[in-house]
mmCIF file of C-alpha atoms (C1' of nucleotides) in Angstrom:
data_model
loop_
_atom_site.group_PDB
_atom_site.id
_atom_site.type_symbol
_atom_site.label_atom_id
_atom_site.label_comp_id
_atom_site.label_asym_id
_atom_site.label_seq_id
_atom_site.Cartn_x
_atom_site.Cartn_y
_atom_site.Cartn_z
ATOM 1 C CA UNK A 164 -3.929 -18.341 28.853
ATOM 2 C CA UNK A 165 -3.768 -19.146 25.188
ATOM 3 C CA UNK A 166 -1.001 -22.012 24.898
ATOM 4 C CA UNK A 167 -2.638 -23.368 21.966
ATOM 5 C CA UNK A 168 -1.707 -21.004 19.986
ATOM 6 C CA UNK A 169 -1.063 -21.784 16.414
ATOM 7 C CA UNK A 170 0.748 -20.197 13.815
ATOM 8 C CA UNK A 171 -2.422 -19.891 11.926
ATOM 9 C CA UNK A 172 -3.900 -17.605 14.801
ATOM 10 C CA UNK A 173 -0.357 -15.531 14.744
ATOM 11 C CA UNK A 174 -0.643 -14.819 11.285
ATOM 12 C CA UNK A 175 -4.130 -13.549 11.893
ATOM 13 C CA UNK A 176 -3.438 -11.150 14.383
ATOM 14 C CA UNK A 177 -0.364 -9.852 12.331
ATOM 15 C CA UNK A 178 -2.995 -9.297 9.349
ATOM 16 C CA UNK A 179 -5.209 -7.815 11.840
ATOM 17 C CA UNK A 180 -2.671 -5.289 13.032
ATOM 18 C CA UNK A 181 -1.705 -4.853 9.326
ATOM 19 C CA UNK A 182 -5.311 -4.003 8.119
ATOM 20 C CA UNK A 183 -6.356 -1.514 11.050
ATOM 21 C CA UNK A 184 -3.366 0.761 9.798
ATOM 22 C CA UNK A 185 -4.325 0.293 5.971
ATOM 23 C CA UNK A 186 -7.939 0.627 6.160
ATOM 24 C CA UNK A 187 -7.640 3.846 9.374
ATOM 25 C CA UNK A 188 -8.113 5.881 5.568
ATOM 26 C CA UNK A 189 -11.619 5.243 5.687
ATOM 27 C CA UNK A 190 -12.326 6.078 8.997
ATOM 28 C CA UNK A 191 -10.071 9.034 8.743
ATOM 29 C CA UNK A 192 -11.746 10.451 5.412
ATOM 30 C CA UNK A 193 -15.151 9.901 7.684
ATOM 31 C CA UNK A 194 -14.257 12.317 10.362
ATOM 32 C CA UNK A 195 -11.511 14.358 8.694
ATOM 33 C CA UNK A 196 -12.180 14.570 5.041
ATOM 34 C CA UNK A 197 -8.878 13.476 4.710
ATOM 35 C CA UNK A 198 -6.963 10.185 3.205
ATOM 36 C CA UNK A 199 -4.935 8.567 6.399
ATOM 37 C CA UNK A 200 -1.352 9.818 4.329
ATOM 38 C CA UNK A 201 -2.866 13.052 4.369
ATOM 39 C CA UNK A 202 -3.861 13.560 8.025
ATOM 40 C CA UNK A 203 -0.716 11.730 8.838
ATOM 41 C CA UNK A 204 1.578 14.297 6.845
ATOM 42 C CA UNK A 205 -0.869 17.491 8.025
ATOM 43 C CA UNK A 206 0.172 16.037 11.639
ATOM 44 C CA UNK A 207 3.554 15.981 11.017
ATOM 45 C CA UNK A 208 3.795 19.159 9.665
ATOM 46 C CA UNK A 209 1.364 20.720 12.374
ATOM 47 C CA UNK A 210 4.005 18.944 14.917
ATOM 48 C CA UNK A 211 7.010 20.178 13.234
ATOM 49 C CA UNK A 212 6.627 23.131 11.190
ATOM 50 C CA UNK A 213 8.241 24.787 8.954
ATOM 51 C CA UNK A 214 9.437 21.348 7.488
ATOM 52 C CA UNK A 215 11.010 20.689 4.060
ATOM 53 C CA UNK A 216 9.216 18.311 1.552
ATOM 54 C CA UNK A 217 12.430 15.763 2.170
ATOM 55 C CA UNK A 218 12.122 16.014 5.702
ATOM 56 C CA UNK A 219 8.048 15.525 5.452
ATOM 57 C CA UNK A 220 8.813 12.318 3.282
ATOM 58 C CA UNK A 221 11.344 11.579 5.975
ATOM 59 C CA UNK A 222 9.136 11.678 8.902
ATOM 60 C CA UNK A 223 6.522 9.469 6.855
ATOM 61 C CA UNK A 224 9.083 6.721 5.353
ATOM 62 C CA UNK A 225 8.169 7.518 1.984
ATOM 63 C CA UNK A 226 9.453 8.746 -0.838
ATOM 64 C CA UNK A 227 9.837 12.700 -1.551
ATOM 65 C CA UNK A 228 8.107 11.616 -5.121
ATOM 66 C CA UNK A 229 4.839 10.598 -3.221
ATOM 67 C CA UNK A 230 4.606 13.695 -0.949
ATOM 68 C CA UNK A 231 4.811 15.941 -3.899
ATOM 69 C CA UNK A 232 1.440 14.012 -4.759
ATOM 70 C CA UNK A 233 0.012 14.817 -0.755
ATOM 71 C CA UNK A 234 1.007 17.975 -0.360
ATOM 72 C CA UNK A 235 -0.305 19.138 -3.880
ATOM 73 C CA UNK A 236 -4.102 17.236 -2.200
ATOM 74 C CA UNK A 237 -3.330 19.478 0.727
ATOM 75 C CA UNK A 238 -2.736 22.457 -0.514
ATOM 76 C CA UNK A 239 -5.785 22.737 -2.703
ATOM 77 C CA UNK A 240 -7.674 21.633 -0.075
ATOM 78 C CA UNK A 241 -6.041 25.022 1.747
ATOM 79 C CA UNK A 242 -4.715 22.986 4.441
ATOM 80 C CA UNK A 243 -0.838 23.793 3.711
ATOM 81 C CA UNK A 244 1.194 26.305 2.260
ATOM 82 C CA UNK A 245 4.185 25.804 0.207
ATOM 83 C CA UNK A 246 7.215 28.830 0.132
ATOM 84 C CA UNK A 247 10.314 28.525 -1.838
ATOM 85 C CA UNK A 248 13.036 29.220 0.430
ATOM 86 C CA UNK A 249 14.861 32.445 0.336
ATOM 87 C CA UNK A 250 18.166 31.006 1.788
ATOM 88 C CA UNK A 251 18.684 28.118 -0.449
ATOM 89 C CA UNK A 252 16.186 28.348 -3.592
ATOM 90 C CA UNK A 253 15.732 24.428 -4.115
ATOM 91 C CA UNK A 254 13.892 24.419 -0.544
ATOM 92 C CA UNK A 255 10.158 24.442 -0.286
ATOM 93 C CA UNK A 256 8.933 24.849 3.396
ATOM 94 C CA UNK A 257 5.658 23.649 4.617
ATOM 95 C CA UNK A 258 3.295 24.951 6.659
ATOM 96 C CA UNK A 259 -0.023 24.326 7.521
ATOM 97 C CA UNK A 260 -2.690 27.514 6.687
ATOM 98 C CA UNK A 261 -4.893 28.722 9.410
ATOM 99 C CA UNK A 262 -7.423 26.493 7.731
ATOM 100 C CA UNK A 263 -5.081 23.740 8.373
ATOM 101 C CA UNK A 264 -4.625 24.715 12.411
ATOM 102 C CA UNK A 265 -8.461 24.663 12.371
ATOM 103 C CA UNK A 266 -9.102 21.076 11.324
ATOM 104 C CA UNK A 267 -5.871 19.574 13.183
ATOM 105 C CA UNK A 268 -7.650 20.850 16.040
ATOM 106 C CA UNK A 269 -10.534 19.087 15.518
ATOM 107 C CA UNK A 270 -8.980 16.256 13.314
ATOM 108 C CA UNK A 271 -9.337 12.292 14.847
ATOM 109 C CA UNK A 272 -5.893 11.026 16.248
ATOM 110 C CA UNK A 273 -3.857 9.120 13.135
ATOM 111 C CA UNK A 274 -3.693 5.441 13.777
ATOM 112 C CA UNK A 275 -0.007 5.966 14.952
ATOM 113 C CA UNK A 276 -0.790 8.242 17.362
ATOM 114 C CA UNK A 277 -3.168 5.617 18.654
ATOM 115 C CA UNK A 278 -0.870 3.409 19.084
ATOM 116 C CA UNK A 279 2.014 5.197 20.665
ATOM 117 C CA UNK A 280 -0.705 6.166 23.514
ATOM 118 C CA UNK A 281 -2.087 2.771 23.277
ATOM 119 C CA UNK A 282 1.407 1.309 24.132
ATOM 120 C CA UNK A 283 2.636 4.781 27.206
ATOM 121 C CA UNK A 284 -0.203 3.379 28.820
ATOM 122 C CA UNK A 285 0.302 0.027 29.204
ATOM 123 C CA UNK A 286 0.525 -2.130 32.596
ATOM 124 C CA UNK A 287 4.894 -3.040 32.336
ATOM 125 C CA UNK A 288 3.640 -6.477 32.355
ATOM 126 C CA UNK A 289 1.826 -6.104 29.439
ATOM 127 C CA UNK A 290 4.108 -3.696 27.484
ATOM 128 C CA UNK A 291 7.308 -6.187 27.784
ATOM 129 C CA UNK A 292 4.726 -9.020 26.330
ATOM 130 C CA UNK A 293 4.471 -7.216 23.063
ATOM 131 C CA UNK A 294 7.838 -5.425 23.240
ATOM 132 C CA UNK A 295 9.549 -9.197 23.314
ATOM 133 C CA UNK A 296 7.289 -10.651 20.721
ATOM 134 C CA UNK A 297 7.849 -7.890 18.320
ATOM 135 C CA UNK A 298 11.478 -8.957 18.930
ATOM 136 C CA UNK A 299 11.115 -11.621 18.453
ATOM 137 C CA UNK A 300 9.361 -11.376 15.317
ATOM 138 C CA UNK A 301 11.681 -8.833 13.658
ATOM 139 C CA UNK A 302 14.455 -11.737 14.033
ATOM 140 C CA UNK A 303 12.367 -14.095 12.158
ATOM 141 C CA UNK A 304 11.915 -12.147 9.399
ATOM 142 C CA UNK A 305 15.650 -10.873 9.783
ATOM 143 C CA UNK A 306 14.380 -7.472 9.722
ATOM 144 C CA UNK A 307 17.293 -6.416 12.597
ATOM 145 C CA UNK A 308 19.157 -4.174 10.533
ATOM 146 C CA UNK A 309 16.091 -1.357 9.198
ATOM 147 C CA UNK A 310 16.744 1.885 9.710
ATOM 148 C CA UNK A 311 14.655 3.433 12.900
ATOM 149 C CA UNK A 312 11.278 5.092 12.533
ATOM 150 C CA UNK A 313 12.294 8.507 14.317
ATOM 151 C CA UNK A 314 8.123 8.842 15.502
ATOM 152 C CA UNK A 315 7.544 11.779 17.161
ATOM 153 C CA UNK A 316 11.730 12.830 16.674
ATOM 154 C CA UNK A 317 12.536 16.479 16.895
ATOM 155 C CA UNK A 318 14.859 18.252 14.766
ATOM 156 C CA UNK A 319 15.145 16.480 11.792
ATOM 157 C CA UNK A 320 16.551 18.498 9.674
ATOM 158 C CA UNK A 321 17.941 22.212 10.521
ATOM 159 C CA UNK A 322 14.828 24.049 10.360
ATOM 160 C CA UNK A 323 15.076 26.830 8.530
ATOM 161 C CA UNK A 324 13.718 30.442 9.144
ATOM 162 C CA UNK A 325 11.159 31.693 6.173
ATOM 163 C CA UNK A 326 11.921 34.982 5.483
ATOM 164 C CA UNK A 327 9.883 35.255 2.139
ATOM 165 C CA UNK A 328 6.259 33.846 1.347
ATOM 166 C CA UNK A 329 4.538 33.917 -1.811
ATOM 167 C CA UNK A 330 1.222 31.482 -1.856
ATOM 168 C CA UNK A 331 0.278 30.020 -4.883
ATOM 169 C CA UNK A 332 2.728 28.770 -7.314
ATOM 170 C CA UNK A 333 6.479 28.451 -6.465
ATOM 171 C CA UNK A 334 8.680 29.164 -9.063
ATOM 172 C CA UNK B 224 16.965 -8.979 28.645
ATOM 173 C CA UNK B 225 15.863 -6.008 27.508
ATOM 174 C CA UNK B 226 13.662 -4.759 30.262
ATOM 175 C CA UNK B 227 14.479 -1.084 29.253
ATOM 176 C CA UNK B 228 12.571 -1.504 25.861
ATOM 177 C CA UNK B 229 10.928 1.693 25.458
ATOM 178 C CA UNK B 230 7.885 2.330 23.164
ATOM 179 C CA UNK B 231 9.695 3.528 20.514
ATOM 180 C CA UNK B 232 12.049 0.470 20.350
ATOM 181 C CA UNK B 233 8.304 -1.086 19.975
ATOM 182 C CA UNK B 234 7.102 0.828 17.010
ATOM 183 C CA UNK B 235 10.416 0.483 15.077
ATOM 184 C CA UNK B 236 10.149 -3.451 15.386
ATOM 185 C CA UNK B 237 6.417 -3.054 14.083
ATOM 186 C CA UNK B 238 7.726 -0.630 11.381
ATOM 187 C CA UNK B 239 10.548 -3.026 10.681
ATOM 188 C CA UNK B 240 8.036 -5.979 9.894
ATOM 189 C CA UNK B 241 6.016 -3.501 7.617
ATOM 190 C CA UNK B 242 9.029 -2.975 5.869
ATOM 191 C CA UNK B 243 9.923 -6.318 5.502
ATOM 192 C CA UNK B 244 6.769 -6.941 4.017
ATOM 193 C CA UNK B 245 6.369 -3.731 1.694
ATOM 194 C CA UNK B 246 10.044 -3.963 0.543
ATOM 195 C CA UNK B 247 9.870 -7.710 -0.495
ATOM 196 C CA UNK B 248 8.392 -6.821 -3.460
ATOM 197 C CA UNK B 249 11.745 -5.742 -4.603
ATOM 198 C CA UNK B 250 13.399 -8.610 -3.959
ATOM 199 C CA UNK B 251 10.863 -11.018 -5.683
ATOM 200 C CA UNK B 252 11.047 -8.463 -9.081
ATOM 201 C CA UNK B 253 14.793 -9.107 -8.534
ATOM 202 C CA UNK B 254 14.445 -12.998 -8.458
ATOM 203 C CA UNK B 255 11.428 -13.535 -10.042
ATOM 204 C CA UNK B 256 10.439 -10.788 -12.285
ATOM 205 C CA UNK B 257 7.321 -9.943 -10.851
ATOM 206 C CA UNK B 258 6.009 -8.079 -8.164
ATOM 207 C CA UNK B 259 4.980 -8.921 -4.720
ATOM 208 C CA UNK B 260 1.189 -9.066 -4.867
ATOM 209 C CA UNK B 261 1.893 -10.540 -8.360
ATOM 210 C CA UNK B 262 3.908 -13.459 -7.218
ATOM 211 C CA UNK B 263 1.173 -13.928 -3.410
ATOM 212 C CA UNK B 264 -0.991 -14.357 -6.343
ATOM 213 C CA UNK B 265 0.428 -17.021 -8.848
ATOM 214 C CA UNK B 266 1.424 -19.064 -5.478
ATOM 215 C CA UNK B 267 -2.103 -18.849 -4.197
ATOM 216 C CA UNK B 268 -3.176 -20.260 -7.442
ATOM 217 C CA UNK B 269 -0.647 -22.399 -7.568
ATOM 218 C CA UNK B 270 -1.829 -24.263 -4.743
ATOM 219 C CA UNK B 271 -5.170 -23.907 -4.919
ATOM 220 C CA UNK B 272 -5.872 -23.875 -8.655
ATOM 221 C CA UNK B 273 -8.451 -23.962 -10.518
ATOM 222 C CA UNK B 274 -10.012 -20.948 -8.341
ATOM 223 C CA UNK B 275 -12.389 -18.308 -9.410
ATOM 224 C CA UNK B 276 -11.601 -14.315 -9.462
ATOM 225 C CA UNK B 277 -13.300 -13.824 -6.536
ATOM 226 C CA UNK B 278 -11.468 -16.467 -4.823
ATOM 227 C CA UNK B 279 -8.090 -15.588 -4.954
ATOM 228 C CA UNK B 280 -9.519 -11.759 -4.185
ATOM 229 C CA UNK B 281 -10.516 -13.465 -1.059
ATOM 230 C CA UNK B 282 -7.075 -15.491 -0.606
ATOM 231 C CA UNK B 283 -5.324 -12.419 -1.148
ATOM 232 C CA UNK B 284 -7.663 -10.207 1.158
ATOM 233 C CA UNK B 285 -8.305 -7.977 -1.558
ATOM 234 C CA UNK B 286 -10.958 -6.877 -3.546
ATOM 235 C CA UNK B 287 -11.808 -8.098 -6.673
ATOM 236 C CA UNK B 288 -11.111 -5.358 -8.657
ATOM 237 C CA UNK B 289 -8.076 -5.414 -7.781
ATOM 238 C CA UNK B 290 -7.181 -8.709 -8.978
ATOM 239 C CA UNK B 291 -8.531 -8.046 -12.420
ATOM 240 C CA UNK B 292 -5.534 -5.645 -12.683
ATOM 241 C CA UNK B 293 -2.837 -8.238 -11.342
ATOM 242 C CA UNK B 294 -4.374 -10.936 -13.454
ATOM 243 C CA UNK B 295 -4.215 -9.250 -16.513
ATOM 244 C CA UNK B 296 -0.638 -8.514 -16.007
ATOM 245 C CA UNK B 297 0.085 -12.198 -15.164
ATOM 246 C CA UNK B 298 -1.917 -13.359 -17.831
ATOM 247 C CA UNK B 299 0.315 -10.503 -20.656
ATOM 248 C CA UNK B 300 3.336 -12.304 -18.818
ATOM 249 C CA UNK B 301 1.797 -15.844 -20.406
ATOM 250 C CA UNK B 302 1.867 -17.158 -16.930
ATOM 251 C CA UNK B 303 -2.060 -17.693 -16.002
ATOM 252 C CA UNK B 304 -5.089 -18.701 -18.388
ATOM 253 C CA UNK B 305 -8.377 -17.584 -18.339
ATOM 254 C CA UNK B 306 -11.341 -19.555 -18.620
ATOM 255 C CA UNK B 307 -14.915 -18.740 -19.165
ATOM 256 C CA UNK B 308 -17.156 -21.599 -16.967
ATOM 257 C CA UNK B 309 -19.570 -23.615 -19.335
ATOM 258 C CA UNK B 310 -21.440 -24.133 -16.231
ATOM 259 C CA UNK B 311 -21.803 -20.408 -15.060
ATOM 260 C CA UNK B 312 -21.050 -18.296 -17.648
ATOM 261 C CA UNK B 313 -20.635 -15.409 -14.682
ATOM 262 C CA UNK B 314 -17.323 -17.964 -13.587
ATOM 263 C CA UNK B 315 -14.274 -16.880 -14.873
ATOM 264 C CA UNK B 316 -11.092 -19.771 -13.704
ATOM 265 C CA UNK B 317 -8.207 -19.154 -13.207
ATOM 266 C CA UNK B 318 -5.209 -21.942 -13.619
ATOM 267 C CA UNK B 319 -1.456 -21.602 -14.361
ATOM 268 C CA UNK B 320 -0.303 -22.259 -17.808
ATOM 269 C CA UNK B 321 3.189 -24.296 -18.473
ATOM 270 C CA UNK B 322 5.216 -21.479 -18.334
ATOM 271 C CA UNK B 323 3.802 -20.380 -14.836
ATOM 272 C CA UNK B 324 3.893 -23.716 -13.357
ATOM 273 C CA UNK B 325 7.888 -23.398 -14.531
ATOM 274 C CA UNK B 326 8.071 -20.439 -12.934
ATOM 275 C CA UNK B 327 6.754 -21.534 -10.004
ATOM 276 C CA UNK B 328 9.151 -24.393 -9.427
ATOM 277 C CA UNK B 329 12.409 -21.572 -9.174
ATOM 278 C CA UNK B 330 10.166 -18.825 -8.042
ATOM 279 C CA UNK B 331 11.157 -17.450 -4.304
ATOM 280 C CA UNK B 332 9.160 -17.612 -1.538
ATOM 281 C CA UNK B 333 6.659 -15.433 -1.043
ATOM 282 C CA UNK B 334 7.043 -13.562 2.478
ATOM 283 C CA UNK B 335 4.188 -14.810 3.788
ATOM 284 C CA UNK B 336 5.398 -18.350 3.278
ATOM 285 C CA UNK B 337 8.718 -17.520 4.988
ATOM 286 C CA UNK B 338 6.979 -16.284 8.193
ATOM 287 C CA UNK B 339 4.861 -19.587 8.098
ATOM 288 C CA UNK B 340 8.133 -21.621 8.374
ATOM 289 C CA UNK B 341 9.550 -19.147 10.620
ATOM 290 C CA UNK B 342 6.907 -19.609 12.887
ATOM 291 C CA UNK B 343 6.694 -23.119 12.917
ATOM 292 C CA UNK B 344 10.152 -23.892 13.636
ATOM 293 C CA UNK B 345 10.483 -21.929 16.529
ATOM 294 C CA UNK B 346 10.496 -23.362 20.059
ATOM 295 C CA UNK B 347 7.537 -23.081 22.112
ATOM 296 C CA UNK B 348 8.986 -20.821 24.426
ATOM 297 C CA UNK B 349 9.931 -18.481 21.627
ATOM 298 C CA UNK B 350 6.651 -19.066 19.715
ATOM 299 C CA UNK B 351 4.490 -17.983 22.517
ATOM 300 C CA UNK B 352 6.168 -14.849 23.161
ATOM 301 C CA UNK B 353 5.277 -13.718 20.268
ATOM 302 C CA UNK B 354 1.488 -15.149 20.111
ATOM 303 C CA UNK B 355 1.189 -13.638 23.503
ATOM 304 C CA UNK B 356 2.601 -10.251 21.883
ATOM 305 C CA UNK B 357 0.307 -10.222 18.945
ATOM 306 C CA UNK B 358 -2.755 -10.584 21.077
ATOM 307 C CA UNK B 359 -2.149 -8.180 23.501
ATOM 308 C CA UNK B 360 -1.502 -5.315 19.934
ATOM 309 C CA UNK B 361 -4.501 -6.464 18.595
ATOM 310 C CA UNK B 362 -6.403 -5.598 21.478
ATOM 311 C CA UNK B 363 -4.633 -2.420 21.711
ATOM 312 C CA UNK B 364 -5.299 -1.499 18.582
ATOM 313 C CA UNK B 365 -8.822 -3.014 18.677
ATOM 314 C CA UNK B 366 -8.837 -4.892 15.680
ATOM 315 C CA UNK B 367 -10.396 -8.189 17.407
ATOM 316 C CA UNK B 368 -13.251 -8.659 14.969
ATOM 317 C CA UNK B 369 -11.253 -8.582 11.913
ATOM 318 C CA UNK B 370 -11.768 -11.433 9.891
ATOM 319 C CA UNK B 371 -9.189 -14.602 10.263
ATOM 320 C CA UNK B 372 -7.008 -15.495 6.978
ATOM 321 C CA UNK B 373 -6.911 -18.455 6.013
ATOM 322 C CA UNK B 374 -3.735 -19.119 4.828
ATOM 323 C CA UNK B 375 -3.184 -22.006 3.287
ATOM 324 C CA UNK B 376 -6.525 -23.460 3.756
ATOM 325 C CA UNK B 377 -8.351 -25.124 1.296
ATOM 326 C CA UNK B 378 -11.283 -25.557 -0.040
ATOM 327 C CA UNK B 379 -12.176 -21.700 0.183
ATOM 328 C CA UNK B 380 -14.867 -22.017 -3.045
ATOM 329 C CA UNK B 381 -16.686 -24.959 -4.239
ATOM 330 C CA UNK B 382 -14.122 -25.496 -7.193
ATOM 331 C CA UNK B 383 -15.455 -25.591 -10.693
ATOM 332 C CA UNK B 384 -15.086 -28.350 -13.101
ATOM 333 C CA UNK B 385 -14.001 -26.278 -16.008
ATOM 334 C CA UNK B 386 -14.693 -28.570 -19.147
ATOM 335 C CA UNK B 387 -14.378 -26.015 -22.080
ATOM 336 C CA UNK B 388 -11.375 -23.637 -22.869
ATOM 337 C CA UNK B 389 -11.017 -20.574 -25.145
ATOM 338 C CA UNK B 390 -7.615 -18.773 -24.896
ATOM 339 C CA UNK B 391 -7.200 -15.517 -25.371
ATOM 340 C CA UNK B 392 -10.119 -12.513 -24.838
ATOM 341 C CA UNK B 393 -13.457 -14.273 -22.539
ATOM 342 C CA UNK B 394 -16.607 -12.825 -23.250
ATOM 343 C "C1'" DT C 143 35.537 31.802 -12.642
ATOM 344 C "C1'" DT C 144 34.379 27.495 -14.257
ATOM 345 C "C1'" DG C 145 33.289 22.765 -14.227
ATOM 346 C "C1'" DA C 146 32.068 18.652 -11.591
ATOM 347 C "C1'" DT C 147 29.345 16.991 -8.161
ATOM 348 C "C1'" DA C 148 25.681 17.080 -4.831
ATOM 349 C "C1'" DT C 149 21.172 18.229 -3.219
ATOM 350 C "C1'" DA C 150 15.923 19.563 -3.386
ATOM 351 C "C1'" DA C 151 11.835 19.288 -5.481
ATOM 352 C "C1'" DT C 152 9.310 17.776 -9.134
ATOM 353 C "C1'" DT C 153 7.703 14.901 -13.004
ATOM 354 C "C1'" DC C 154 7.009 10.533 -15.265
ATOM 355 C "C1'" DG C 155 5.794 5.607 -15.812
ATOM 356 C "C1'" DT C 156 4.176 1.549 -13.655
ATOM 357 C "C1'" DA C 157 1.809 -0.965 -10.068
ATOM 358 C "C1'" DT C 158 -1.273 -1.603 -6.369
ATOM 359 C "C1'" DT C 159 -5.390 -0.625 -3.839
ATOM 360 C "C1'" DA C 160 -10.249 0.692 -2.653
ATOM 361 C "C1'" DG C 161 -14.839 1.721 -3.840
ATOM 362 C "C1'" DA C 162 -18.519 2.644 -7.097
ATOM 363 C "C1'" DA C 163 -20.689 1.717 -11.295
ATOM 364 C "C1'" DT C 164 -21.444 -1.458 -15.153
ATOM 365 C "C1'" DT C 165 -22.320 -5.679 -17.738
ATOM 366 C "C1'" DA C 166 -23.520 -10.347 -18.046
ATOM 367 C "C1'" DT C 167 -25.534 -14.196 -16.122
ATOM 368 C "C1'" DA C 168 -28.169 -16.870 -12.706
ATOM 369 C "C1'" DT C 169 -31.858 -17.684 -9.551
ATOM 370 C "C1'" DC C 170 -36.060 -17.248 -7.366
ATOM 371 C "C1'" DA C 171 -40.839 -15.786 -6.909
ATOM 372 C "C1'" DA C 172 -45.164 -14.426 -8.797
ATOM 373 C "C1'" DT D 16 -42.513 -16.785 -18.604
ATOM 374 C "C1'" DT D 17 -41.321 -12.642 -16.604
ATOM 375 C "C1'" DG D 18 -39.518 -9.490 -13.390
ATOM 376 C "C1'" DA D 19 -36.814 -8.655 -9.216
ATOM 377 C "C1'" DT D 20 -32.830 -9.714 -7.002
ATOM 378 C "C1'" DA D 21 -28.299 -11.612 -6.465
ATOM 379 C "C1'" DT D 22 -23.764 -12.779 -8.005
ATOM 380 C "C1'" DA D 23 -19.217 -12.613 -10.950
ATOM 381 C "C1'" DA D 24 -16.160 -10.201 -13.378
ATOM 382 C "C1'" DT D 25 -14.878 -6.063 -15.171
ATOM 383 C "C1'" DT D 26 -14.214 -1.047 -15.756
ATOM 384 C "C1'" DC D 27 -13.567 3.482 -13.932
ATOM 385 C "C1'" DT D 28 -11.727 7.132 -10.829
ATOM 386 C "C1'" DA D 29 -8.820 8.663 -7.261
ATOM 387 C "C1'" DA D 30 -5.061 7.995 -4.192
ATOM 388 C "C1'" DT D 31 -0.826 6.062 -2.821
ATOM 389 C "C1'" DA D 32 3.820 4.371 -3.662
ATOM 390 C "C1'" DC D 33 8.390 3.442 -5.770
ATOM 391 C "C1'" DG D 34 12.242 4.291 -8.708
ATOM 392 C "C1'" DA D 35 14.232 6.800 -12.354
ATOM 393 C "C1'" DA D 36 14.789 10.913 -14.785
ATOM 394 C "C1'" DT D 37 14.639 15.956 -14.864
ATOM 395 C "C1'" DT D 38 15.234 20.751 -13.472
ATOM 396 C "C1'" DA D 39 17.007 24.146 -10.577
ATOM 397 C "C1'" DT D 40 20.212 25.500 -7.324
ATOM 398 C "C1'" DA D 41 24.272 25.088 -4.339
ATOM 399 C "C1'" DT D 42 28.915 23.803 -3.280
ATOM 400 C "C1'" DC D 43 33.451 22.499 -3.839
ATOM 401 C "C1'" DA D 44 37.771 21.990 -6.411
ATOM 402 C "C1'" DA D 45 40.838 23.286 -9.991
#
DNA sequence: TTGATATAATTCGTATTAGAATTATATCAA
DNA sequence: TTGATATAATTCTAATACGAATTATATCAA
């Protein structure tokens, strides 16, 4: 048991656990073809489909400016497809093409998927270690009060039914 | 005790100390007027000055390129010089001028500092908990090999006597 | 109905980041 | 000395990301 420890080696492993989910975009682009954003938004959307762009941006904590960006990738890749909502015009709902069902199929699991199944099958022992020090290290950095991260969350918004598609532009 | 943590309570604390991390950037823009990586930077040369490009790419765990970009804005800002090396013309130091060493003095923390302190003036129970945490999520997420950090340690380069000085463009 | 306000997506400007290519300089071997 | 190789900084391209502004549409109140 490591009770030497020093603050030094903590650091380390937080930068460790930092750069695995930064650099999972090369390995991703390797066996996908894909950016890690990208294959992380194509996942959502294959898990949750039809999505709005807001709620895409919601289920990857960023901003609906920067999925504009993905999505427009994805779509001329033909992975997605955008439609302008019949029911309330200012909507766009995503889906992913038949193209896009093809390579999600085959597509390598996104680093937070890893993790989640990294975690479920944990010994309890184990699990409670990290569950405590992440605890534990949220109250350091006084990080208590962030917003949760909703993974894997159903019904985020009101789905709503497409009635209409037109591909290409959406006007 | 929270025995009932589930594994999403664990990824939200993870997300939470991404966040803290990503979002500090605001903060130090709104104390400091500069960016995050900007202001990891100017305290890395800060303590370690003079250093070479390539150094504080290193420091930083970035690449070089990179750097270029956040030392040219630093150096717009008047807050870091330039300096071709007589002695290796290939050497390019880097050293704060006046106006960044002011800075400096009323600049805030940078987070990584704060989690340094954090850490060390924890209890040992506490500490280890999350030590013990970190290590088990790095093996989980099998990022063992990654290289260590080196905060704070010195001596990464073999620092260059810098003897002339030309201001402005190098070349 | 009309005007004010809110919401959805997009665009724009700036910054960060990686990786590849380029330029300049140094070093080492023949 | 000369040529091959290595190293340092820089430039370039593409992607991500935020925040602010913009456009289009919806909703609610007067």
């Amino acid at each position: 048991m490591p009770n030497t420890t020093t603050v030094e080696e903590v650091i380390n492993n937080i930068r460790r656990v930092f750069q695995v989910f930064n650099d999972y975009s090369k390995k991703a682009k390797r066996e996908a073809g894909l950016t890690g954003p990208q294959l992380w938004a194509i996942k959502m959307i294959a898990e949750n489909a039809p999505l709005k762009v807001s709620d895409v941006a919601r289920l990857m904590f960023i901003q609906p400016g920067t999925v504009v960006g993905i999505l427009d990738r994805l779509e001329e890749k033909g992975l997605v497809s955008r439609t302008r909502s019949q029911k309330d015009r200012r909507v766009v709902t995503i889906e992913l093409t038949e193209e896009g069902k093809d390579l999600i199929a085959q597509a390598p699991e996104v680093i937070q998927g890893h993790l989640v199944k990294g975690l479920e099958s944990l010994p309890a022992e184990n699990f409670m270690i990290i569950a405590n020090g992440m605890e534990q290290l949220v109250k350091i950095l006084g990080a208590d009060e962030l917003p949760p991260m909703l993974i894997h969350t159903r019904e985020i918004c009101t789905p709503q039914k497409k009635n209409g598609k037109n591909s290409g532009k959406i006007g």
